Coordinates of C-alpha atoms and ligand atoms in Angstrom, one line a residue:
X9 CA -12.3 29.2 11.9
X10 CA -9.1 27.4 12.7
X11 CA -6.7 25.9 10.2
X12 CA -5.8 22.7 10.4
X13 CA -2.3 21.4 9.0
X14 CA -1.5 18.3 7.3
X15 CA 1.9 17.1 6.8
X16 CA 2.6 15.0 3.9
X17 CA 0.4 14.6 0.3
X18 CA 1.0 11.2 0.3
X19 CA -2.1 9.0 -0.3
X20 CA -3.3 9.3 3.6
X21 CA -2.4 12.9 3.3
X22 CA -4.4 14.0 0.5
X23 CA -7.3 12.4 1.6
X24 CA -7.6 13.8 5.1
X25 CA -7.1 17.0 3.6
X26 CA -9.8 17.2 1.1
X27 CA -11.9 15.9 3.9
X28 CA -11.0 18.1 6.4
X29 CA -12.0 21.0 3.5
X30 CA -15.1 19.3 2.5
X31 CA -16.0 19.6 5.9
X32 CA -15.8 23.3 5.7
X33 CA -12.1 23.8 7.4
X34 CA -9.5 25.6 6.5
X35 CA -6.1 23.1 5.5
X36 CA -2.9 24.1 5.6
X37 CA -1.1 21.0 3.8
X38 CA 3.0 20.3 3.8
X39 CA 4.8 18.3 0.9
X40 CA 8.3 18.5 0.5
X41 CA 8.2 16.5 -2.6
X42 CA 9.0 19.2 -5.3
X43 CA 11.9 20.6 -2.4
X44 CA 13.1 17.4 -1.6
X45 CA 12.5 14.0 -2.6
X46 CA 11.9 10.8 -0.8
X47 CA 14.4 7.6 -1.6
X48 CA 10.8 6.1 -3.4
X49 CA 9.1 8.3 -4.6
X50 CA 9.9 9.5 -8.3
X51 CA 7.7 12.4 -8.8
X52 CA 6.6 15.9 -7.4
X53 CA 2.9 14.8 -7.5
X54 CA 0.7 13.7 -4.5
X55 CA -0.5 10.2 -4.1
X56 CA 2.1 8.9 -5.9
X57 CA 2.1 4.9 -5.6
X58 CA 5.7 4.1 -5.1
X59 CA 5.5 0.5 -5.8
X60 CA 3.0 -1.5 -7.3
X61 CA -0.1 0.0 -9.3
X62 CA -3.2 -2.3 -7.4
X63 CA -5.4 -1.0 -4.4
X64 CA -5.7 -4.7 -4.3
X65 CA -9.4 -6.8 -4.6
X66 CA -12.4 -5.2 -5.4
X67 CA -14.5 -8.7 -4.9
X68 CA -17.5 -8.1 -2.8
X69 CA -16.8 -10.7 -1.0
X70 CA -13.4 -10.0 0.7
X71 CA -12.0 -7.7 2.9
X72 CA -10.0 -5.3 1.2
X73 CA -13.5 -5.4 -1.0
X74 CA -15.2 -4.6 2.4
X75 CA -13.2 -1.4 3.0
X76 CA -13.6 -0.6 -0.2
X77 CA -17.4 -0.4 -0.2
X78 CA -17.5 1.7 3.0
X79 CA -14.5 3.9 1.8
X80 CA -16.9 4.5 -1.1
X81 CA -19.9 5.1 1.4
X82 CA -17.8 7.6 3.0
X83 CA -17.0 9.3 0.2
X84 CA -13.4 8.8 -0.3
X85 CA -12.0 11.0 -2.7
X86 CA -8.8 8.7 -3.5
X87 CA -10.9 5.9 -4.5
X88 CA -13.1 8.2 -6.7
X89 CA -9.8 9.1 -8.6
X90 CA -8.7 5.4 -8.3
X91 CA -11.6 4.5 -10.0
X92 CA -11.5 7.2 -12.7
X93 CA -8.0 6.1 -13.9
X94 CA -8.7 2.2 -13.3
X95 CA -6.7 -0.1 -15.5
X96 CA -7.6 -3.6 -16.4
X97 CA -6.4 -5.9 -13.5
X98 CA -8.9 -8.9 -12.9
X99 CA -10.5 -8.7 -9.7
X100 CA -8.1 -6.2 -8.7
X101 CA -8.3 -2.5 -8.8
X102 CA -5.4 -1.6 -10.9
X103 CA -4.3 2.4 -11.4
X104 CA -3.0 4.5 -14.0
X105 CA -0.6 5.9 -11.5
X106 CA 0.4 9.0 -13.3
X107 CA -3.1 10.2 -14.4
X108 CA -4.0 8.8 -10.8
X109 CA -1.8 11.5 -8.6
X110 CA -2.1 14.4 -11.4
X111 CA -5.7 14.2 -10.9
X112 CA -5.3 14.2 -7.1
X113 CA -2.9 16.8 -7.3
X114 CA -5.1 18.8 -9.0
X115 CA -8.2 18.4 -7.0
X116 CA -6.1 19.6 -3.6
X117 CA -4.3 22.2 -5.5
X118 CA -7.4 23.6 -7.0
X119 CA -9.6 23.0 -3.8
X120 CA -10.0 26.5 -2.3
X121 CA -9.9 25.8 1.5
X122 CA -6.5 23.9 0.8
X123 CA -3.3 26.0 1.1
X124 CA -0.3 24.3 -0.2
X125 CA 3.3 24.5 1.1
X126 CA 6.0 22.9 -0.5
X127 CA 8.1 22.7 2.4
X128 CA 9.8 20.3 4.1
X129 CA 8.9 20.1 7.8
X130 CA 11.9 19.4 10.1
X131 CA 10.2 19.9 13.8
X132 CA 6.7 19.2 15.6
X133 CA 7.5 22.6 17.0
X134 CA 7.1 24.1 13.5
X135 CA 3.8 23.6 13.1
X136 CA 0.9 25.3 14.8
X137 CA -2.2 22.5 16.2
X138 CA -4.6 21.2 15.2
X139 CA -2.2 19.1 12.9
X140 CA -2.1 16.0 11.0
X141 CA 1.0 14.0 10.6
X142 CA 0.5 12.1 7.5
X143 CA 4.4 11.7 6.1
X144 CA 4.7 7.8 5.8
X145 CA 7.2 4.9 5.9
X146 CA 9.6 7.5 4.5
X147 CA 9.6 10.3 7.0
X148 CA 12.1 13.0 6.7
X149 CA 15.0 12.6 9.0
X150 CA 14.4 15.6 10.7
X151 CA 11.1 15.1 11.4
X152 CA 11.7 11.5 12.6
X153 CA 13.8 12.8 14.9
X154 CA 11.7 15.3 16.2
X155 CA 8.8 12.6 16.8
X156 CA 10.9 10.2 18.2
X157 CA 11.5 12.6 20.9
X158 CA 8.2 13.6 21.4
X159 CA 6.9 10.2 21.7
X160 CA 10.3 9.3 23.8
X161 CA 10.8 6.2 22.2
X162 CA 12.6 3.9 18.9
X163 CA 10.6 3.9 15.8
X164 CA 9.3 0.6 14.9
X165 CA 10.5 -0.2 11.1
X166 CA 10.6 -3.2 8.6
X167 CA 11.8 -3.0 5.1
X168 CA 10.1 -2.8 1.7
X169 CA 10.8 -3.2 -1.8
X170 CA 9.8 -2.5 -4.7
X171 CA 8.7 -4.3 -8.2
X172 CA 10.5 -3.2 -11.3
X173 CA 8.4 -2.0 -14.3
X174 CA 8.9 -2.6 -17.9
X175 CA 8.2 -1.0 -21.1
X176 CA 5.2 -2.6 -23.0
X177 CA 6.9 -3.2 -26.5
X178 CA 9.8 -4.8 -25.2
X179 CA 8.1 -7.9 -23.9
X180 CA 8.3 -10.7 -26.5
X181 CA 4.6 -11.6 -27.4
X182 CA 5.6 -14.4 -29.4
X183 CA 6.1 -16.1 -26.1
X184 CA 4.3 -14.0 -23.7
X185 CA 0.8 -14.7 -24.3
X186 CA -2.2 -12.3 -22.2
X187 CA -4.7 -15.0 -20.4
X188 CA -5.8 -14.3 -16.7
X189 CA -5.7 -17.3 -14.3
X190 CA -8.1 -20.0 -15.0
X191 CA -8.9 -17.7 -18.0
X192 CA -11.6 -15.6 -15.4
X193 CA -13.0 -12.5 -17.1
X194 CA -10.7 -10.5 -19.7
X195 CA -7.0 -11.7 -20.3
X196 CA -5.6 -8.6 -18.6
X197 CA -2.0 -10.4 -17.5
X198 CA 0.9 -10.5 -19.7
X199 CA 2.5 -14.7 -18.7
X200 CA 6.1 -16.1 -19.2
X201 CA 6.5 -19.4 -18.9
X202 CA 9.7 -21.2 -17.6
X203 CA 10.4 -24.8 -18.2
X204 CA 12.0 -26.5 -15.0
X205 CA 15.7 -26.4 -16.1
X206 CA 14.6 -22.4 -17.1
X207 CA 13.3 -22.2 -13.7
X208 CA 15.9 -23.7 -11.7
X209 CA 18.0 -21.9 -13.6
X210 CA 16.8 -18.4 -12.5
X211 CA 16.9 -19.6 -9.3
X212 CA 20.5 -20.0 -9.2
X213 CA 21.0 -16.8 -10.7
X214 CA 19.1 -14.8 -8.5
X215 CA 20.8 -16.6 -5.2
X216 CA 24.5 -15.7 -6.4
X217 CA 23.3 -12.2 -7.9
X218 CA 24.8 -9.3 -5.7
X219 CA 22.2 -7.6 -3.4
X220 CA 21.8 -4.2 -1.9
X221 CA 22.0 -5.0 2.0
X222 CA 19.9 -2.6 4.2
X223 CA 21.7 -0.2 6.7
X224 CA 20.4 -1.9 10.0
X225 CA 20.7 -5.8 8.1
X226 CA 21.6 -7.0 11.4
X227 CA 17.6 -7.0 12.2
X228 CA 16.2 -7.1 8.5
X229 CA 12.3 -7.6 9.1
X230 CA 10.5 -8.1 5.8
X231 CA 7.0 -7.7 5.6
X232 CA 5.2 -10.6 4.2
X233 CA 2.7 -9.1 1.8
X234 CA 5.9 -7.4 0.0
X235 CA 8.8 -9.4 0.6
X236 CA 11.6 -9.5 -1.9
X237 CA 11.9 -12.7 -4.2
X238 CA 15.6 -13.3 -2.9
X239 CA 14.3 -13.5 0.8
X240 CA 11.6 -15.9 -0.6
X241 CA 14.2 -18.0 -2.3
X242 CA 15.9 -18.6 0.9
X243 CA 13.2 -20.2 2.8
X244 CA 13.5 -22.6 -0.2
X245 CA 14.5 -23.4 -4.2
X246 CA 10.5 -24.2 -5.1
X247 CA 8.9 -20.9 -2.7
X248 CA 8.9 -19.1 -6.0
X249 CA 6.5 -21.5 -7.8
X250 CA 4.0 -21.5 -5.1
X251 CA 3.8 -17.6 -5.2
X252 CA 4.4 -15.2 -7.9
X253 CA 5.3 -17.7 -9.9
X254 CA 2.8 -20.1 -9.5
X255 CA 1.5 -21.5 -12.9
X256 CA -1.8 -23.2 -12.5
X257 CA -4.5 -21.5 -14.4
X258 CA -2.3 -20.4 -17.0
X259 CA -2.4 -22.6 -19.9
X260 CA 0.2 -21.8 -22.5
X261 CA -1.5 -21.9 -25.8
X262 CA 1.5 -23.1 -27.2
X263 CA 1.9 -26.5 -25.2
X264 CA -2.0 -26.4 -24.4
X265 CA -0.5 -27.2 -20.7
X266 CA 0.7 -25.0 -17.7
X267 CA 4.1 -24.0 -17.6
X268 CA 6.7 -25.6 -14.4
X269 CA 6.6 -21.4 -13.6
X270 CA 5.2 -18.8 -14.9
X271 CA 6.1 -15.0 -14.2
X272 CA 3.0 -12.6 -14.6
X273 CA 3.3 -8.8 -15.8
X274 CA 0.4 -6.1 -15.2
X275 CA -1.0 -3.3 -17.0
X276 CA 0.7 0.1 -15.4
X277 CA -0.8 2.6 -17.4
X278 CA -4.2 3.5 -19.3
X279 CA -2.1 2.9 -22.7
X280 CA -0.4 -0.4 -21.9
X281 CA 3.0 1.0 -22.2
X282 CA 4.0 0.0 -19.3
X283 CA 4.0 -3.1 -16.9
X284 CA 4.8 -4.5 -13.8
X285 CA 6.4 -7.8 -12.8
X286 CA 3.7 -8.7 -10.3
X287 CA 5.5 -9.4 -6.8
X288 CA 9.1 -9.0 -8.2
X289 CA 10.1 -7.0 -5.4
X290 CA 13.8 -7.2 -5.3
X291 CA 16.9 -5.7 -3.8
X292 CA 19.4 -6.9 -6.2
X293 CA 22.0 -4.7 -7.5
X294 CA 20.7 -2.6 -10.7
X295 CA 22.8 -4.7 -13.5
X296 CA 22.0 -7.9 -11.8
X297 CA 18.5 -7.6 -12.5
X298 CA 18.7 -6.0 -15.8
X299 CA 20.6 -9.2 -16.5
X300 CA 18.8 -12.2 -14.6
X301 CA 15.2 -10.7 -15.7
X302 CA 16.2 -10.7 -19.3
X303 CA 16.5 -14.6 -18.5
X304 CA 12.8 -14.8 -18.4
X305 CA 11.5 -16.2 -21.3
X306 CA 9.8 -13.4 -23.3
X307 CA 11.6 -10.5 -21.5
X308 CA 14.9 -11.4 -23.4
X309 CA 14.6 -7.5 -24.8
X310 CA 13.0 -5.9 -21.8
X311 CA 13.6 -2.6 -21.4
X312 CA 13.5 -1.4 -17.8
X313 CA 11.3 1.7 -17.2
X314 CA 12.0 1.7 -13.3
X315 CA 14.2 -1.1 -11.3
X316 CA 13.4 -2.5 -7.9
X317 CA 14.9 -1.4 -4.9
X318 CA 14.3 -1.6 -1.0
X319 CA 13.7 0.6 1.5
X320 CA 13.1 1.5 5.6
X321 CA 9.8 1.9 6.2
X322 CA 8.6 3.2 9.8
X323 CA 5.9 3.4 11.9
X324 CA 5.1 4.3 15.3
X325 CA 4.4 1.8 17.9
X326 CA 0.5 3.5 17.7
X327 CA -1.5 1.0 20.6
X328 CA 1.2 2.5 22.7
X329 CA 1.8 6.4 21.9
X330 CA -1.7 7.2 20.0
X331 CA -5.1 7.6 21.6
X332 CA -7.9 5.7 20.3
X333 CA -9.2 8.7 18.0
X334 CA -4.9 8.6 16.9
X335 CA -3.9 11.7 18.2
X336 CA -0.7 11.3 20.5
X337 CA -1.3 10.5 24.0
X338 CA 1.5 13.4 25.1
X339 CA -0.8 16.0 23.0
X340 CA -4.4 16.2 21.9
X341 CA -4.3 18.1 19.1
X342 CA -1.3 16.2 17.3
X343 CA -3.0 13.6 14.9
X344 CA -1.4 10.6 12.8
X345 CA -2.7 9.0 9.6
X346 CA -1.6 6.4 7.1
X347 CA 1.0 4.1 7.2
X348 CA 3.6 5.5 10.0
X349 CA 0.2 4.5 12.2
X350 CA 1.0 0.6 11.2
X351 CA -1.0 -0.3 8.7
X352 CA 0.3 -1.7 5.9
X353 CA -0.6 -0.5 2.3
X354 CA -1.6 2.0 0.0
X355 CA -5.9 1.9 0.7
X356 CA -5.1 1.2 4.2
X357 CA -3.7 3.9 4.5
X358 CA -5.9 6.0 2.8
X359 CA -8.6 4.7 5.0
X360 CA -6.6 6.5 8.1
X361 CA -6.6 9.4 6.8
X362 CA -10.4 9.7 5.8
X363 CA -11.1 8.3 9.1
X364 CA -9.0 11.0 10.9
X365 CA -11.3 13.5 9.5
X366 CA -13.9 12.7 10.7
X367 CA -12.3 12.5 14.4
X368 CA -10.6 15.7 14.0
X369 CA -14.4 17.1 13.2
X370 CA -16.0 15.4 15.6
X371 CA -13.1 17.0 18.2
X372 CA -13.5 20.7 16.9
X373 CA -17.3 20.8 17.0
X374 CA -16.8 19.2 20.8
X375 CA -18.7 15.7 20.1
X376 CA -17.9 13.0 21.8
X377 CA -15.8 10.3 20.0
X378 CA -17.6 8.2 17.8
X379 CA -15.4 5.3 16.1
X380 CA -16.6 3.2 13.0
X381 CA -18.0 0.5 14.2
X382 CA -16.1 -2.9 15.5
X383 CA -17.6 -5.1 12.8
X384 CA -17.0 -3.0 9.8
X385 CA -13.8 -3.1 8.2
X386 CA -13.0 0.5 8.8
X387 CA -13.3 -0.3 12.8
X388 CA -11.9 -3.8 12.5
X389 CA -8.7 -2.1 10.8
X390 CA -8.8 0.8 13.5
X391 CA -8.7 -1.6 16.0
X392 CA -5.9 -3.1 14.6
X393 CA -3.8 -0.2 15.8
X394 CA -5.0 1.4 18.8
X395 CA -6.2 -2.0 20.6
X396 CA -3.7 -2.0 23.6
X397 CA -3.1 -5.8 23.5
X398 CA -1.5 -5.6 20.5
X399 CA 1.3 -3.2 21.8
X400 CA 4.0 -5.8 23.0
X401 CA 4.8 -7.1 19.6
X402 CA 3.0 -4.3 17.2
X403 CA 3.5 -5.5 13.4
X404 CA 1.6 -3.4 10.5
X405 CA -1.3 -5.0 8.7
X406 CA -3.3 -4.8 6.1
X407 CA -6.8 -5.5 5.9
X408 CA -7.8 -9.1 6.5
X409 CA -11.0 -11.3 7.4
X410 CA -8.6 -12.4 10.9
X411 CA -9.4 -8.1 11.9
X412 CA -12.7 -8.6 11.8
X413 CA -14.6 -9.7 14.7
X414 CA -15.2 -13.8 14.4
X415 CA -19.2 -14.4 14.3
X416 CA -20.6 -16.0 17.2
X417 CA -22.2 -19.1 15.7
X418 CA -20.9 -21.9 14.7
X419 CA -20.7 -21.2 10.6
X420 CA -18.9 -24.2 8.8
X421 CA -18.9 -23.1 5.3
X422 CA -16.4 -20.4 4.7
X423 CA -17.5 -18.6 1.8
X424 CA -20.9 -18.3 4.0
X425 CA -19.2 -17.0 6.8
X426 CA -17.1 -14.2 4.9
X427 CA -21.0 -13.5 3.1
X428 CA -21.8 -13.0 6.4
X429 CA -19.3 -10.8 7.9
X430 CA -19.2 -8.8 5.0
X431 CA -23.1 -8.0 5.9
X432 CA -22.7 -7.2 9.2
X433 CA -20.1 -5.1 8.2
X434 CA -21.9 -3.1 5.9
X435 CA -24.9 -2.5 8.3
X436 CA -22.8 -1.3 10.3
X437 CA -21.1 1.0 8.2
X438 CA -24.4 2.5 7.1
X439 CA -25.9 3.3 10.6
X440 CA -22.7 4.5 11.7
X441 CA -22.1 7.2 8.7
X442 CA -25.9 8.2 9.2
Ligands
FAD23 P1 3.1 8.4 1.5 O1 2.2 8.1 0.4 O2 4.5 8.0 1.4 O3 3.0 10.0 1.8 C1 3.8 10.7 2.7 C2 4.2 12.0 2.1 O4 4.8 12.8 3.1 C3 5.1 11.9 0.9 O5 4.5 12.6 -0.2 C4 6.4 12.6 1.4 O6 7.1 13.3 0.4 C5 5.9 13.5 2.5 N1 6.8 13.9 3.6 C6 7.6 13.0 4.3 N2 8.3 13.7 5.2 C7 8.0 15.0 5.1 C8 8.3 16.2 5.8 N3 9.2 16.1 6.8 N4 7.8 17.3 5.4 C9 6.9 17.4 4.4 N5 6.5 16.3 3.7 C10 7.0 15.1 4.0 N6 1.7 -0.4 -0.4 C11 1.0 -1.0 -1.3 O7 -0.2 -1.1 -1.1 N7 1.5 -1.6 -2.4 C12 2.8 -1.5 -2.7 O8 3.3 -2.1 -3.7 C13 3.7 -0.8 -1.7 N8 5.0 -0.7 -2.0 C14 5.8 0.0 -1.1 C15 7.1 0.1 -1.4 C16 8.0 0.9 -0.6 C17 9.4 1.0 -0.9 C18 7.4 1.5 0.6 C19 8.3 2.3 1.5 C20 6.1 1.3 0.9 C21 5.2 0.6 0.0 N9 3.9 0.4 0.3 C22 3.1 -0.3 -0.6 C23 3.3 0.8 1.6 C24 2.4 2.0 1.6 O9 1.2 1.7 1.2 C25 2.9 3.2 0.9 O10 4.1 3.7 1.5 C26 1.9 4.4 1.0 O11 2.3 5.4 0.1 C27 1.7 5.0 2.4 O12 0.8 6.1 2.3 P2 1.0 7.3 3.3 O13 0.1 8.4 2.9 O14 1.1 6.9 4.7 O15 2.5 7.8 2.9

């Protein structure tokens, strides 16, 4: 039989690939991590998280939920491991990202249809077809180039940052107390409160702090879901407190009230020793944030295991170039998964990768193309990138109830409607996969 390459062990990577060798093929897979690092990544391992540590909700009824379920139906080996190394996060599915990719690592390494190269792949022309291209937001140079003149035109690209993490027995407990909002199931958050002068304060600080400006500031896109704080700040002095710093549902034990702010830290790793500052992305100079974060009440000591930063992130304008099974429109056997397709976020893009699997199978044993489904998540989020309307002004996303098809009658209640969608969905799904 045929190999089939994949380039890039990244989280959409690895999945296809252990797919693609469940399904009996032969996998040639291309990491260059190990050769040559990215500006984000930190480690040699594959499915590394570069940012945050959550695949995001797990709650039935939601979407990411959704395409969690029919991941799972599907067998998705990344949210196996996910699971495996889960830390306490609430309703969230939080990861112990270094047992997480060493476990991944290991399954593809181990896995004996899977050849791995640790190479770093400069040209399309380098690689033999059926391939894969599965190298992310932070595409080698040469490579980008070589696909931007294959597919003739500018890479789309918005930036991304990243949350700084801290070490566990640096954070003051005697004011940081563990409570999750509204004190719903176990008190997995670390919380900070900040007084208004505290907060306004920090605000200040943060506004005059010295940032690291982007190459191509002149058109600085953020993406919403992971904007940095200081861009937050600037649409206004209170935008803080109604996102990551929002305090209601946190009571201080101390005051027996909720803070003016509060600053939440998550579990990073099985032990606890390390934690996040959840939706602190930031692209502040280094000392700056050493120094303004230690202004947080109960991180006066913190000791910073990893800083934020911000980085280009690309993608290709997919409605346009790809086909609907996302192989390129200028050559059948050229496939693209994960997030350089446009979606937006770690199970995302995942998801693309396990889905271009299965096309990729169904092309080699000459089937015709059979998509998941419009109404399940899955279809709703493949949609999402190859629906041809959407190619004047394409923006990544991540999964959201506004993908999925809206339901024909008139249902008021909105928890019923989501109930309802989410059904449909999973029907779907099943008849689909059997
Ligand atoms: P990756 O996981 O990046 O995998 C691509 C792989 O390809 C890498 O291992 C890379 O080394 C390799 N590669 C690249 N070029 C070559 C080449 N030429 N030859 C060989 N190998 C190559 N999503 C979230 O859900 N939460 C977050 O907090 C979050 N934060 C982010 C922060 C930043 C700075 C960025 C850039 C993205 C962030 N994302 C986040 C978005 C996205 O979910 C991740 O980038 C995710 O890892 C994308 O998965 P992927 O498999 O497409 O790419």
């Amino acid at each position: 039989s045929k190999n089939i390459t994949v380039v890039g062990a990244g989280l959409a990577g690895s999945e296809c690939a252990l797919q693609l060798a469940q399904f009996g093929f032969d996998v040639v897979l291309y990491e260059m991590r190990g050769v040559k690092n990215t500006p984000a990544h930190k480690t040699d391992h594959f499915a590394e998280l570069v940012c945050s540590n959550s695949f995001g909700s797990l709650s039935e009824v939601s979407a990411p939920g959704q395409l969690k379920w029919e991941a799972e139906h599907l067998g998705s080996f990344i949210l196996k491991a996910a699971k495996e190394f889960a830390v306490p996060a609430g309703q969230a599915l939080g990861i112990d990202r270094e047992r997480f990719a060493a476990k991944v690592t290991e399954l593809v390494n181990s896995h004996p249809k899977i050849t791995v190269k640790r190479d770093v792949v400069t040209s399309l022309d380098q690689i033999p077809r059926p391939a894969v291209i599965a190298t992310g937001p932070l595409t080698d140079e040469g490579l980008a180039a070589s696909l931007q003149q294959h597919f003739g035109d500018e890479f789309l690209y918005f930036f991304d940052a990243i949350a700084p993490i801290i070490d566990a027995d640096s954070i003051n407990t005697d004011i940081a107390w563990k409570a999750d909002r509204y004190d719903k199931g176990t008190p997995d958050y670390y919380n900070c409160p900040l007084d208004k002068e505290q907060y306004f304060n920090f605000i200040n600080e943060i506004k005059a702090a010295r940032k690291i400006e982007p190459k191509h500031f002149e058109s600085t896109e953020f993406f919403e879901g992971c904007m940095p704080i200081e861009a937050m700040i600037d649409r206004g002095d209170q935008t803080l407190r109604f996102g990551p710093m929002k305090p209601v549902g946190l009571t201080n034990p101390k005051t027996g009230r909720y803070p003016f702010a509060a600053v939440q830290l998550r579990q990073d790793n099985k032990e606890g020793t390390a934690y996040n500052i959840v939706g602190f992305q930031t692209r502040m100079a280094y000392g700056e944030q050493t120094r303004i974060f230690r202004m947080i009440p109960g991180l006066e000591n913190a000791e910073f295991l990893k800083l934020g930063s911000i980085h280009r992130n690309m993608y290709i304008n997919s409605p346009k170039r790809l086909n609907r099974d996302l192989s390129s429109k200028n050559d059948p056997w050229l496939f693209f998964a994960g997030q350089i397709t446009g979606v937006e976020g770690y199970f995302e893009s995942t998801c693309i990768g396990l889905l271009v699997a299965r096309f990729l199978r169904q092309k080699l044993q000459d089937q015709s193309f059979s998509p998941p489904p419009r109404t399940s998540a899955m279809g709703s989020l493949l949609e999402a990138i190859t629906d041809p309307f959407r190619e004047k002004n394409f923006q990544p996303t991540n999964i959201n109830f506004g993908l999925l098809p809206p339901l024909a009658d008139s249902i008021k209640d909105k928890k019923e409607k989501k109930t309802q969608q989410v059904r449909l969905a999973q029907e779907a799904l099943r008849s689909w996969s059997n």
